[in-house]
PDB file of N, CA and C in Angstrom:
ATOM      1  N   ALA A  12      24.725   9.046  -8.044  1.00  0.00           N
ATOM      2  CA  ALA A  12      23.475   8.344  -7.875  1.00  0.00           C
ATOM      3  C   ALA A  12      22.482   8.705  -8.967  1.00  0.00           C
ATOM      4  N   ASP A  13      22.815   9.686  -9.808  1.00  0.00           N
ATOM      5  CA  ASP A  13      21.930  10.006 -10.928  1.00  0.00           C
ATOM      6  C   ASP A  13      22.152   9.008 -12.043  1.00  0.00           C
ATOM      7  N   GLY A  14      21.135   8.753 -12.821  1.00  0.00           N
ATOM      8  CA  GLY A  14      21.258   7.839 -13.939  1.00  0.00           C
ATOM      9  C   GLY A  14      20.182   6.776 -13.891  1.00  0.00           C
ATOM     10  N   TYR A  15      20.402   5.752 -14.674  1.00  0.00           N
ATOM     11  CA  TYR A  15      19.425   4.684 -14.799  1.00  0.00           C
ATOM     12  C   TYR A  15      19.982   3.389 -14.226  1.00  0.00           C
ATOM     13  N   TYR A  16      19.091   2.538 -13.789  1.00  0.00           N
ATOM     14  CA  TYR A  16      19.469   1.273 -13.164  1.00  0.00           C
ATOM     15  C   TYR A  16      18.713   0.150 -13.870  1.00  0.00           C
ATOM     16  N   GLU A  17      19.440  -0.726 -14.547  1.00  0.00           N
ATOM     17  CA  GLU A  17      18.828  -1.861 -15.236  1.00  0.00           C
ATOM     18  C   GLU A  17      19.377  -3.144 -14.624  1.00  0.00           C
ATOM     19  N   TYR A  18      18.505  -4.120 -14.409  1.00  0.00           N
ATOM     20  CA  TYR A  18      18.903  -5.327 -13.694  1.00  0.00           C
ATOM     21  C   TYR A  18      18.151  -6.529 -14.251  1.00  0.00           C
ATOM     22  N   THR A  19      18.874  -7.627 -14.474  1.00  0.00           N
ATOM     23  CA  THR A  19      18.261  -8.891 -14.881  1.00  0.00           C
ATOM     24  C   THR A  19      18.588  -9.936 -13.827  1.00  0.00           C
ATOM     25  N   MET A  20      17.567 -10.621 -13.356  1.00  0.00           N
ATOM     26  CA  MET A  20      17.785 -11.674 -12.373  1.00  0.00           C
ATOM     27  C   MET A  20      17.297 -12.993 -12.955  1.00  0.00           C
ATOM     28  N   GLN A  21      18.165 -14.002 -12.919  1.00  0.00           N
ATOM     29  CA  GLN A  21      17.820 -15.343 -13.389  1.00  0.00           C
ATOM     30  C   GLN A  21      17.911 -16.292 -12.207  1.00  0.00           C
ATOM     31  N   GLU A  22      16.873 -17.105 -12.046  1.00  0.00           N
ATOM     32  CA  GLU A  22      16.825 -18.037 -10.916  1.00  0.00           C
ATOM     33  C   GLU A  22      16.409 -19.416 -11.377  1.00  0.00           C
ATOM     34  N   CYS A  23      16.929 -20.412 -10.713  1.00  0.00           N
ATOM     35  CA  CYS A  23      16.489 -21.790 -10.879  1.00  0.00           C
ATOM     36  C   CYS A  23      15.895 -22.202  -9.538  1.00  0.00           C
ATOM     37  N   VAL A  24      14.618 -22.522  -9.541  1.00  0.00           N
ATOM     38  CA  VAL A  24      13.910 -22.819  -8.294  1.00  0.00           C
ATOM     39  C   VAL A  24      13.413 -24.258  -8.336  1.00  0.00           C
ATOM     40  N   TYR A  25      13.651 -24.993  -7.234  1.00  0.00           N
ATOM     41  CA  TYR A  25      13.179 -26.378  -7.140  1.00  0.00           C
ATOM     42  C   TYR A  25      13.109 -26.782  -5.678  1.00  0.00           C
ATOM     43  N   SER A  26      12.353 -27.839  -5.401  1.00  0.00           N
ATOM     44  CA  SER A  26      12.256 -28.299  -4.014  1.00  0.00           C
ATOM     45  C   SER A  26      12.356 -29.819  -3.881  1.00  0.00           C
ATOM     46  N   THR A  27      12.449 -30.532  -5.010  1.00  0.00           N
ATOM     47  CA  THR A  27      12.555 -31.989  -4.940  1.00  0.00           C
ATOM     48  C   THR A  27      13.948 -32.436  -5.332  1.00  0.00           C
ATOM     49  N   SER A  28      14.370 -33.581  -4.802  1.00  0.00           N
ATOM     50  CA  SER A  28      15.729 -34.066  -5.071  1.00  0.00           C
ATOM     51  C   SER A  28      15.884 -34.623  -6.484  1.00  0.00           C
ATOM     52  N   ASP A  29      14.774 -34.903  -7.164  1.00  0.00           N
ATOM     53  CA  ASP A  29      14.879 -35.384  -8.549  1.00  0.00           C
ATOM     54  C   ASP A  29      14.725 -34.250  -9.568  1.00  0.00           C
ATOM     55  N   TYR A  30      14.577 -33.021  -9.087  1.00  0.00           N
ATOM     56  CA  TYR A  30      14.492 -31.809  -9.917  1.00  0.00           C
ATOM     57  C   TYR A  30      13.285 -31.796 -10.851  1.00  0.00           C
ATOM     58  N   SER A  31      12.280 -32.609 -10.576  1.00  0.00           N
ATOM     59  CA  SER A  31      11.110 -32.681 -11.457  1.00  0.00           C
ATOM     60  C   SER A  31      10.280 -31.399 -11.421  1.00  0.00           C
ATOM     61  N   ASP A  32      10.439 -30.610 -10.374  1.00  0.00           N
ATOM     62  CA  ASP A  32       9.679 -29.368 -10.268  1.00  0.00           C
ATOM     63  C   ASP A  32      10.527 -28.132 -10.601  1.00  0.00           C
ATOM     64  N   MET A  33      11.665 -28.333 -11.254  1.00  0.00           N
ATOM     65  CA  MET A  33      12.596 -27.251 -11.572  1.00  0.00           C
ATOM     66  C   MET A  33      11.919 -26.207 -12.463  1.00  0.00           C
ATOM     67  N   VAL A  34      12.088 -24.941 -12.099  1.00  0.00           N
ATOM     68  CA  VAL A  34      11.533 -23.823 -12.865  1.00  0.00           C
ATOM     69  C   VAL A  34      12.639 -22.798 -13.079  1.00  0.00           C
ATOM     70  N   PHE A  35      12.728 -22.293 -14.295  1.00  0.00           N
ATOM     71  CA  PHE A  35      13.675 -21.231 -14.629  1.00  0.00           C
ATOM     72  C   PHE A  35      12.896 -19.925 -14.682  1.00  0.00           C
ATOM     73  N   LEU A  36      13.349 -18.932 -13.926  1.00  0.00           N
ATOM     74  CA  LEU A  36      12.678 -17.638 -13.859  1.00  0.00           C
ATOM     75  C   LEU A  36      13.641 -16.528 -14.264  1.00  0.00           C
ATOM     76  N   VAL A  37      13.128 -15.555 -15.013  1.00  0.00           N
ATOM     77  CA  VAL A  37      13.899 -14.369 -15.375  1.00  0.00           C
ATOM     78  C   VAL A  37      13.037 -13.153 -15.071  1.00  0.00           C
ATOM     79  N   SER A  38      13.640 -12.167 -14.430  1.00  0.00           N
ATOM     80  CA  SER A  38      12.964 -10.893 -14.181  1.00  0.00           C
ATOM     81  C   SER A  38      13.847  -9.780 -14.725  1.00  0.00           C
ATOM     82  N   LEU A  39      13.271  -8.910 -15.549  1.00  0.00           N
ATOM     83  CA  LEU A  39      13.984  -7.751 -16.077  1.00  0.00           C
ATOM     84  C   LEU A  39      13.442  -6.513 -15.382  1.00  0.00           C
ATOM     85  N   SER A  40      14.353  -5.708 -14.839  1.00  0.00           N
ATOM     86  CA  SER A  40      13.948  -4.525 -14.079  1.00  0.00           C
ATOM     87  C   SER A  40      14.605  -3.279 -14.655  1.00  0.00           C
ATOM     88  N   PHE A  41      13.897  -2.173 -14.522  1.00  0.00           N
ATOM     89  CA  PHE A  41      14.433  -0.862 -14.891  1.00  0.00           C
ATOM     90  C   PHE A  41      14.096   0.094 -13.752  1.00  0.00           C
ATOM     91  N   ASN A  42      15.113   0.744 -13.224  1.00  0.00           N
ATOM     92  CA  ASN A  42      14.954   1.625 -12.061  1.00  0.00           C
ATOM     93  C   ASN A  42      14.192   0.923 -10.938  1.00  0.00           C
ATOM     94  N   LYS A  43      14.569  -0.317 -10.695  1.00  0.00           N
ATOM     95  CA  LYS A  43      14.073  -1.162  -9.602  1.00  0.00           C
ATOM     96  C   LYS A  43      12.628  -1.624  -9.774  1.00  0.00           C
ATOM     97  N   ASP A  44      12.019  -1.373 -10.928  1.00  0.00           N
ATOM     98  CA  ASP A  44      10.667  -1.866 -11.203  1.00  0.00           C
ATOM     99  C   ASP A  44      10.757  -3.023 -12.197  1.00  0.00           C
ATOM    100  N   VAL A  45      10.209  -4.175 -11.836  1.00  0.00           N
ATOM    101  CA  VAL A  45      10.195  -5.324 -12.744  1.00  0.00           C
ATOM    102  C   VAL A  45       9.189  -5.028 -13.853  1.00  0.00           C
ATOM    103  N   PHE A  46       9.660  -5.129 -15.127  1.00  0.00           N
ATOM    104  CA  PHE A  46       8.751  -4.840 -16.232  1.00  0.00           C
ATOM    105  C   PHE A  46       8.442  -6.061 -17.090  1.00  0.00           C
ATOM    106  N   VAL A  47       9.282  -7.101 -17.044  1.00  0.00           N
ATOM    107  CA  VAL A  47       9.042  -8.341 -17.800  1.00  0.00           C
ATOM    108  C   VAL A  47       9.500  -9.517 -16.963  1.00  0.00           C
ATOM    109  N   GLN A  48       8.743 -10.602 -17.028  1.00  0.00           N
ATOM    110  CA  GLN A  48       9.158 -11.841 -16.371  1.00  0.00           C
ATOM    111  C   GLN A  48       8.984 -13.010 -17.330  1.00  0.00           C
ATOM    112  N   PHE A  49       9.878 -13.997 -17.190  1.00  0.00           N
ATOM    113  CA  PHE A  49       9.756 -15.263 -17.911  1.00  0.00           C
ATOM    114  C   PHE A  49       9.703 -16.372 -16.877  1.00  0.00           C
ATOM    115  N   ASN A  50       8.794 -17.315 -17.080  1.00  0.00           N
ATOM    116  CA  ASN A  50       8.665 -18.480 -16.213  1.00  0.00           C
ATOM    117  C   ASN A  50       8.623 -19.693 -17.131  1.00  0.00           C
ATOM    118  N   SER A  51       9.555 -20.634 -16.965  1.00  0.00           N
ATOM    119  CA  SER A  51       9.624 -21.784 -17.871  1.00  0.00           C
ATOM    120  C   SER A  51       8.386 -22.666 -17.779  1.00  0.00           C
ATOM    121  N   THR A  52       7.681 -22.626 -16.673  1.00  0.00           N
ATOM    122  CA  THR A  52       6.446 -23.392 -16.554  1.00  0.00           C
ATOM    123  C   THR A  52       5.354 -22.776 -17.425  1.00  0.00           C
ATOM    124  N   VAL A  53       5.279 -21.454 -17.438  1.00  0.00           N
ATOM    125  CA  VAL A  53       4.321 -20.743 -18.283  1.00  0.00           C
ATOM    126  C   VAL A  53       4.766 -20.839 -19.742  1.00  0.00           C
ATOM    127  N   GLY A  54       6.079 -20.751 -19.968  1.00  0.00           N
ATOM    128  CA  GLY A  54       6.636 -20.911 -21.308  1.00  0.00           C
ATOM    129  C   GLY A  54       6.628 -19.667 -22.164  1.00  0.00           C
ATOM    130  N   LYS A  55       6.440 -18.510 -21.535  1.00  0.00           N
ATOM    131  CA  LYS A  55       6.472 -17.268 -22.304  1.00  0.00           C
ATOM    132  C   LYS A  55       6.822 -16.106 -21.394  1.00  0.00           C
ATOM    133  N   PHE A  56       7.124 -14.969 -22.018  1.00  0.00           N
ATOM    134  CA  PHE A  56       7.405 -13.737 -21.291  1.00  0.00           C
ATOM    135  C   PHE A  56       6.089 -13.030 -21.013  1.00  0.00           C
ATOM    136  N   VAL A  57       6.011 -12.407 -19.848  1.00  0.00           N
ATOM    137  CA  VAL A  57       4.806 -11.681 -19.453  1.00  0.00           C
ATOM    138  C   VAL A  57       5.215 -10.267 -19.067  1.00  0.00           C
ATOM    139  N   GLY A  58       4.541  -9.286 -19.660  1.00  0.00           N
ATOM    140  CA  GLY A  58       4.817  -7.891 -19.341  1.00  0.00           C
ATOM    141  C   GLY A  58       4.030  -7.435 -18.131  1.00  0.00           C
ATOM    142  N   LEU A  59       4.686  -6.690 -17.257  1.00  0.00           N
ATOM    143  CA  LEU A  59       4.048  -6.215 -16.034  1.00  0.00           C
ATOM    144  C   LEU A  59       3.781  -4.716 -16.044  1.00  0.00           C
ATOM    145  N   THR A  60       4.310  -4.029 -17.048  1.00  0.00           N
ATOM    146  CA  THR A  60       4.066  -2.595 -17.222  1.00  0.00           C
ATOM    147  C   THR A  60       3.701  -2.381 -18.689  1.00  0.00           C
ATOM    148  N   GLU A  61       3.316  -1.169 -19.027  1.00  0.00           N
ATOM    149  CA  GLU A  61       2.982  -0.866 -20.430  1.00  0.00           C
ATOM    150  C   GLU A  61       4.188  -1.145 -21.333  1.00  0.00           C
ATOM    151  N   PHE A  62       5.360  -0.695 -20.922  1.00  0.00           N
ATOM    152  CA  PHE A  62       6.584  -0.967 -21.673  1.00  0.00           C
ATOM    153  C   PHE A  62       6.884  -2.467 -21.694  1.00  0.00           C
ATOM    154  N   GLY A  63       6.691  -3.122 -20.551  1.00  0.00           N
ATOM    155  CA  GLY A  63       6.958  -4.549 -20.436  1.00  0.00           C
ATOM    156  C   GLY A  63       6.080  -5.395 -21.335  1.00  0.00           C
ATOM    157  N   VAL A  64       4.821  -5.011 -21.503  1.00  0.00           N
ATOM    158  CA  VAL A  64       3.908  -5.748 -22.385  1.00  0.00           C
ATOM    159  C   VAL A  64       4.444  -5.725 -23.815  1.00  0.00           C
ATOM    160  N   LYS A  65       4.936  -4.574 -24.256  1.00  0.00           N
ATOM    161  CA  LYS A  65       5.507  -4.462 -25.611  1.00  0.00           C
ATOM    162  C   LYS A  65       6.766  -5.315 -25.743  1.00  0.00           C
ATOM    163  N   GLN A  66       7.610  -5.277 -24.710  1.00  0.00           N
ATOM    164  CA  GLN A  66       8.834  -6.080 -24.742  1.00  0.00           C
ATOM    165  C   GLN A  66       8.507  -7.573 -24.744  1.00  0.00           C
ATOM    166  N   ALA A  67       7.546  -7.977 -23.920  1.00  0.00           N
ATOM    167  CA  ALA A  67       7.147  -9.385 -23.858  1.00  0.00           C
ATOM    168  C   ALA A  67       6.618  -9.855 -25.207  1.00  0.00           C
ATOM    169  N   GLU A  68       5.827  -9.031 -25.865  1.00  0.00           N
ATOM    170  CA  GLU A  68       5.315  -9.386 -27.195  1.00  0.00           C
ATOM    171  C   GLU A  68       6.464  -9.626 -28.163  1.00  0.00           C
ATOM    172  N   ASN A  69       7.461  -8.740 -28.125  1.00  0.00           N
ATOM    173  CA  ASN A  69       8.622  -8.897 -29.017  1.00  0.00           C
ATOM    174  C   ASN A  69       9.415 -10.156 -28.684  1.00  0.00           C
ATOM    175  N   PHE A  70       9.658 -10.417 -27.402  1.00  0.00           N
ATOM    176  CA  PHE A  70      10.384 -11.622 -26.998  1.00  0.00           C
ATOM    177  C   PHE A  70       9.618 -12.876 -27.417  1.00  0.00           C
ATOM    178  N   ASN A  71       8.319 -12.873 -27.223  1.00  0.00           N
ATOM    179  CA  ASN A  71       7.506 -14.054 -27.536  1.00  0.00           C
ATOM    180  C   ASN A  71       7.390 -14.309 -29.036  1.00  0.00           C
ATOM    181  N   LYS A  72       7.580 -13.281 -29.852  1.00  0.00           N
ATOM    182  CA  LYS A  72       7.559 -13.453 -31.317  1.00  0.00           C
ATOM    183  C   LYS A  72       8.862 -14.071 -31.817  1.00  0.00           C
ATOM    184  N   ASP A  73       9.933 -13.896 -31.065  1.00  0.00           N
ATOM    185  CA  ASP A  73      11.248 -14.394 -31.470  1.00  0.00           C
ATOM    186  C   ASP A  73      11.408 -15.830 -30.965  1.00  0.00           C
ATOM    187  N   GLN A  74      11.209 -16.791 -31.843  1.00  0.00           N
ATOM    188  CA  GLN A  74      11.248 -18.202 -31.462  1.00  0.00           C
ATOM    189  C   GLN A  74      12.609 -18.622 -30.912  1.00  0.00           C
ATOM    190  N   ALA A  75      13.673 -18.007 -31.387  1.00  0.00           N
ATOM    191  CA  ALA A  75      15.011 -18.353 -30.881  1.00  0.00           C
ATOM    192  C   ALA A  75      15.144 -17.980 -29.406  1.00  0.00           C
ATOM    193  N   ILE A  76      14.704 -16.777 -29.047  1.00  0.00           N
ATOM    194  CA  ILE A  76      14.766 -16.332 -27.647  1.00  0.00           C
ATOM    195  C   ILE A  76      13.862 -17.202 -26.786  1.00  0.00           C
ATOM    196  N   LEU A  77      12.669 -17.477 -27.277  1.00  0.00           N
ATOM    197  CA  LEU A  77      11.699 -18.264 -26.517  1.00  0.00           C
ATOM    198  C   LEU A  77      12.206 -19.684 -26.280  1.00  0.00           C
ATOM    199  N   GLN A  78      12.718 -20.331 -27.315  1.00  0.00           N
ATOM    200  CA  GLN A  78      13.219 -21.699 -27.176  1.00  0.00           C
ATOM    201  C   GLN A  78      14.448 -21.756 -26.272  1.00  0.00           C
ATOM    202  N   GLN A  79      15.334 -20.782 -26.406  1.00  0.00           N
ATOM    203  CA  GLN A  79      16.526 -20.743 -25.555  1.00  0.00           C
ATOM    204  C   GLN A  79      16.129 -20.565 -24.090  1.00  0.00           C
ATOM    205  N   SER A  80      15.162 -19.704 -23.836  1.00  0.00           N
ATOM    206  CA  SER A  80      14.710 -19.468 -22.462  1.00  0.00           C
ATOM    207  C   SER A  80      14.062 -20.717 -21.882  1.00  0.00           C
ATOM    208  N   LYS A  81      13.257 -21.397 -22.672  1.00  0.00           N
ATOM    209  CA  LYS A  81      12.609 -22.631 -22.212  1.00  0.00           C
ATOM    210  C   LYS A  81      13.646 -23.719 -21.924  1.00  0.00           C
ATOM    211  N   ALA A  82      14.697 -23.758 -22.725  1.00  0.00           N
ATOM    212  CA  ALA A  82      15.718 -24.803 -22.604  1.00  0.00           C
ATOM    213  C   ALA A  82      16.637 -24.605 -21.396  1.00  0.00           C
ATOM    214  N   GLN A  83      16.647 -23.428 -20.804  1.00  0.00           N
ATOM    215  CA  GLN A  83      17.559 -23.141 -19.688  1.00  0.00           C
ATOM    216  C   GLN A  83      17.355 -24.101 -18.517  1.00  0.00           C
ATOM    217  N   VAL A  84      16.150 -24.629 -18.332  1.00  0.00           N
ATOM    218  CA  VAL A  84      15.909 -25.586 -17.251  1.00  0.00           C
ATOM    219  C   VAL A  84      16.832 -26.786 -17.409  1.00  0.00           C
ATOM    220  N   ASP A  85      16.936 -27.294 -18.641  1.00  0.00           N
ATOM    221  CA  ASP A  85      17.741 -28.500 -18.889  1.00  0.00           C
ATOM    222  C   ASP A  85      19.211 -28.200 -19.145  1.00  0.00           C
ATOM    223  N   THR A  86      19.517 -27.030 -19.703  1.00  0.00           N
ATOM    224  CA  THR A  86      20.908 -26.735 -20.060  1.00  0.00           C
ATOM    225  C   THR A  86      21.685 -26.037 -18.956  1.00  0.00           C
ATOM    226  N   VAL A  87      20.991 -25.304 -18.094  1.00  0.00           N
ATOM    227  CA  VAL A  87      21.674 -24.553 -17.039  1.00  0.00           C
ATOM    228  C   VAL A  87      21.239 -25.003 -15.645  1.00  0.00           C
ATOM    229  N   CYS A  88      19.932 -24.995 -15.404  1.00  0.00           N
ATOM    230  CA  CYS A  88      19.430 -25.229 -14.043  1.00  0.00           C
ATOM    231  C   CYS A  88      19.757 -26.620 -13.514  1.00  0.00           C
ATOM    232  N   ARG A  89      19.321 -27.655 -14.199  1.00  0.00           N
ATOM    233  CA  ARG A  89      19.517 -29.021 -13.676  1.00  0.00           C
ATOM    234  C   ARG A  89      20.995 -29.378 -13.520  1.00  0.00           C
ATOM    235  N   PRO A  90      21.838 -29.137 -14.537  1.00  0.00           N
ATOM    236  CA  PRO A  90      23.252 -29.494 -14.362  1.00  0.00           C
ATOM    237  C   PRO A  90      23.913 -28.766 -13.181  1.00  0.00           C
ATOM    238  N   ASN A  91      23.619 -27.482 -13.020  1.00  0.00           N
ATOM    239  CA  ASN A  91      24.223 -26.730 -11.920  1.00  0.00           C
ATOM    240  C   ASN A  91      23.646 -27.145 -10.575  1.00  0.00           C
ATOM    241  N   ALA A  92      22.363 -27.458 -10.533  1.00  0.00           N
ATOM    242  CA  ALA A  92      21.760 -27.937  -9.286  1.00  0.00           C
ATOM    243  C   ALA A  92      22.365 -29.271  -8.890  1.00  0.00           C
ATOM    244  N   GLN A  93      22.588 -30.139  -9.856  1.00  0.00           N
ATOM    245  CA  GLN A  93      23.189 -31.446  -9.561  1.00  0.00           C
ATOM    246  C   GLN A  93      24.601 -31.282  -9.019  1.00  0.00           C
ATOM    247  N   LEU A  94      25.385 -30.415  -9.637  1.00  0.00           N
ATOM    248  CA  LEU A  94      26.743 -30.161  -9.144  1.00  0.00           C
ATOM    249  C   LEU A  94      26.721 -29.576  -7.744  1.00  0.00           C
ATOM    250  N   SER A  95      25.889 -28.612  -7.545  1.00  0.00           N
ATOM    251  CA  SER A  95      25.774 -27.943  -6.251  1.00  0.00           C
ATOM    252  C   SER A  95      25.309 -28.899  -5.167  1.00  0.00           C
ATOM    253  N   ASP A  96      24.264 -29.633  -5.466  1.00  0.00           N
ATOM    254  CA  ASP A  96      23.705 -30.558  -4.478  1.00  0.00           C
ATOM    255  C   ASP A  96      24.682 -31.673  -4.134  1.00  0.00           C
ATOM    256  N   SER A  97      25.361 -32.210  -5.138  1.00  0.00           N
ATOM    257  CA  SER A  97      26.295 -33.303  -4.856  1.00  0.00           C
ATOM    258  C   SER A  97      27.472 -32.800  -4.036  1.00  0.00           C
ATOM    259  N   ALA A  98      27.902 -31.577  -4.257  1.00  0.00           N
ATOM    260  CA  ALA A  98      29.005 -31.003  -3.484  1.00  0.00           C
ATOM    261  C   ALA A  98      28.604 -30.871  -2.017  1.00  0.00           C
ATOM    262  N   VAL A  99      27.363 -30.543  -1.764  1.00  0.00           N
ATOM    263  CA  VAL A  99      26.878 -30.404  -0.390  1.00  0.00           C
ATOM    264  C   VAL A  99      26.640 -31.775   0.243  1.00  0.00           C
ATOM    265  N   ARG A 100      25.985 -32.668  -0.498  1.00  0.00           N
ATOM    266  CA  ARG A 100      25.675 -33.987   0.036  1.00  0.00           C
ATOM    267  C   ARG A 100      26.919 -34.834   0.300  1.00  0.00           C
ATOM    268  N   ASP A 101      27.932 -34.697  -0.564  1.00  0.00           N
ATOM    269  CA  ASP A 101      29.120 -35.531  -0.450  1.00  0.00           C
ATOM    270  C   ASP A 101      30.065 -35.113   0.673  1.00  0.00           C
ATOM    271  N   LYS A 102      29.814 -33.977   1.269  1.00  0.00           N
ATOM    272  CA  LYS A 102      30.671 -33.514   2.369  1.00  0.00           C
ATOM    273  C   LYS A 102      30.240 -34.193   3.661  1.00  0.00           C
ATOM    274  N   THR A 103      31.196 -34.786   4.370  1.00  0.00           N
ATOM    275  CA  THR A 103      30.885 -35.434   5.644  1.00  0.00           C
ATOM    276  C   THR A 103      31.834 -34.962   6.722  1.00  0.00           C
TER     277      THR A 103
END
């Protein structure tokens, strides 16, 4: 049980059937404390701790990381939600 614990959680959140409110969220945690979050609606990383603020600044300076994170709504979230939803809806 000694050591360090690092965890990244990625979520696609929506409540409408047309996915117009789809949001991609990322939370980075260290030893169970969230230190950075990304929200596709906000469009940038936000630091929640002193270390997280520095990490968020670095992520936000890297246009490749920022654009890839913003694009996840269309490249990952919507296609997977459509597959998932159709699999559930089509079952009778």
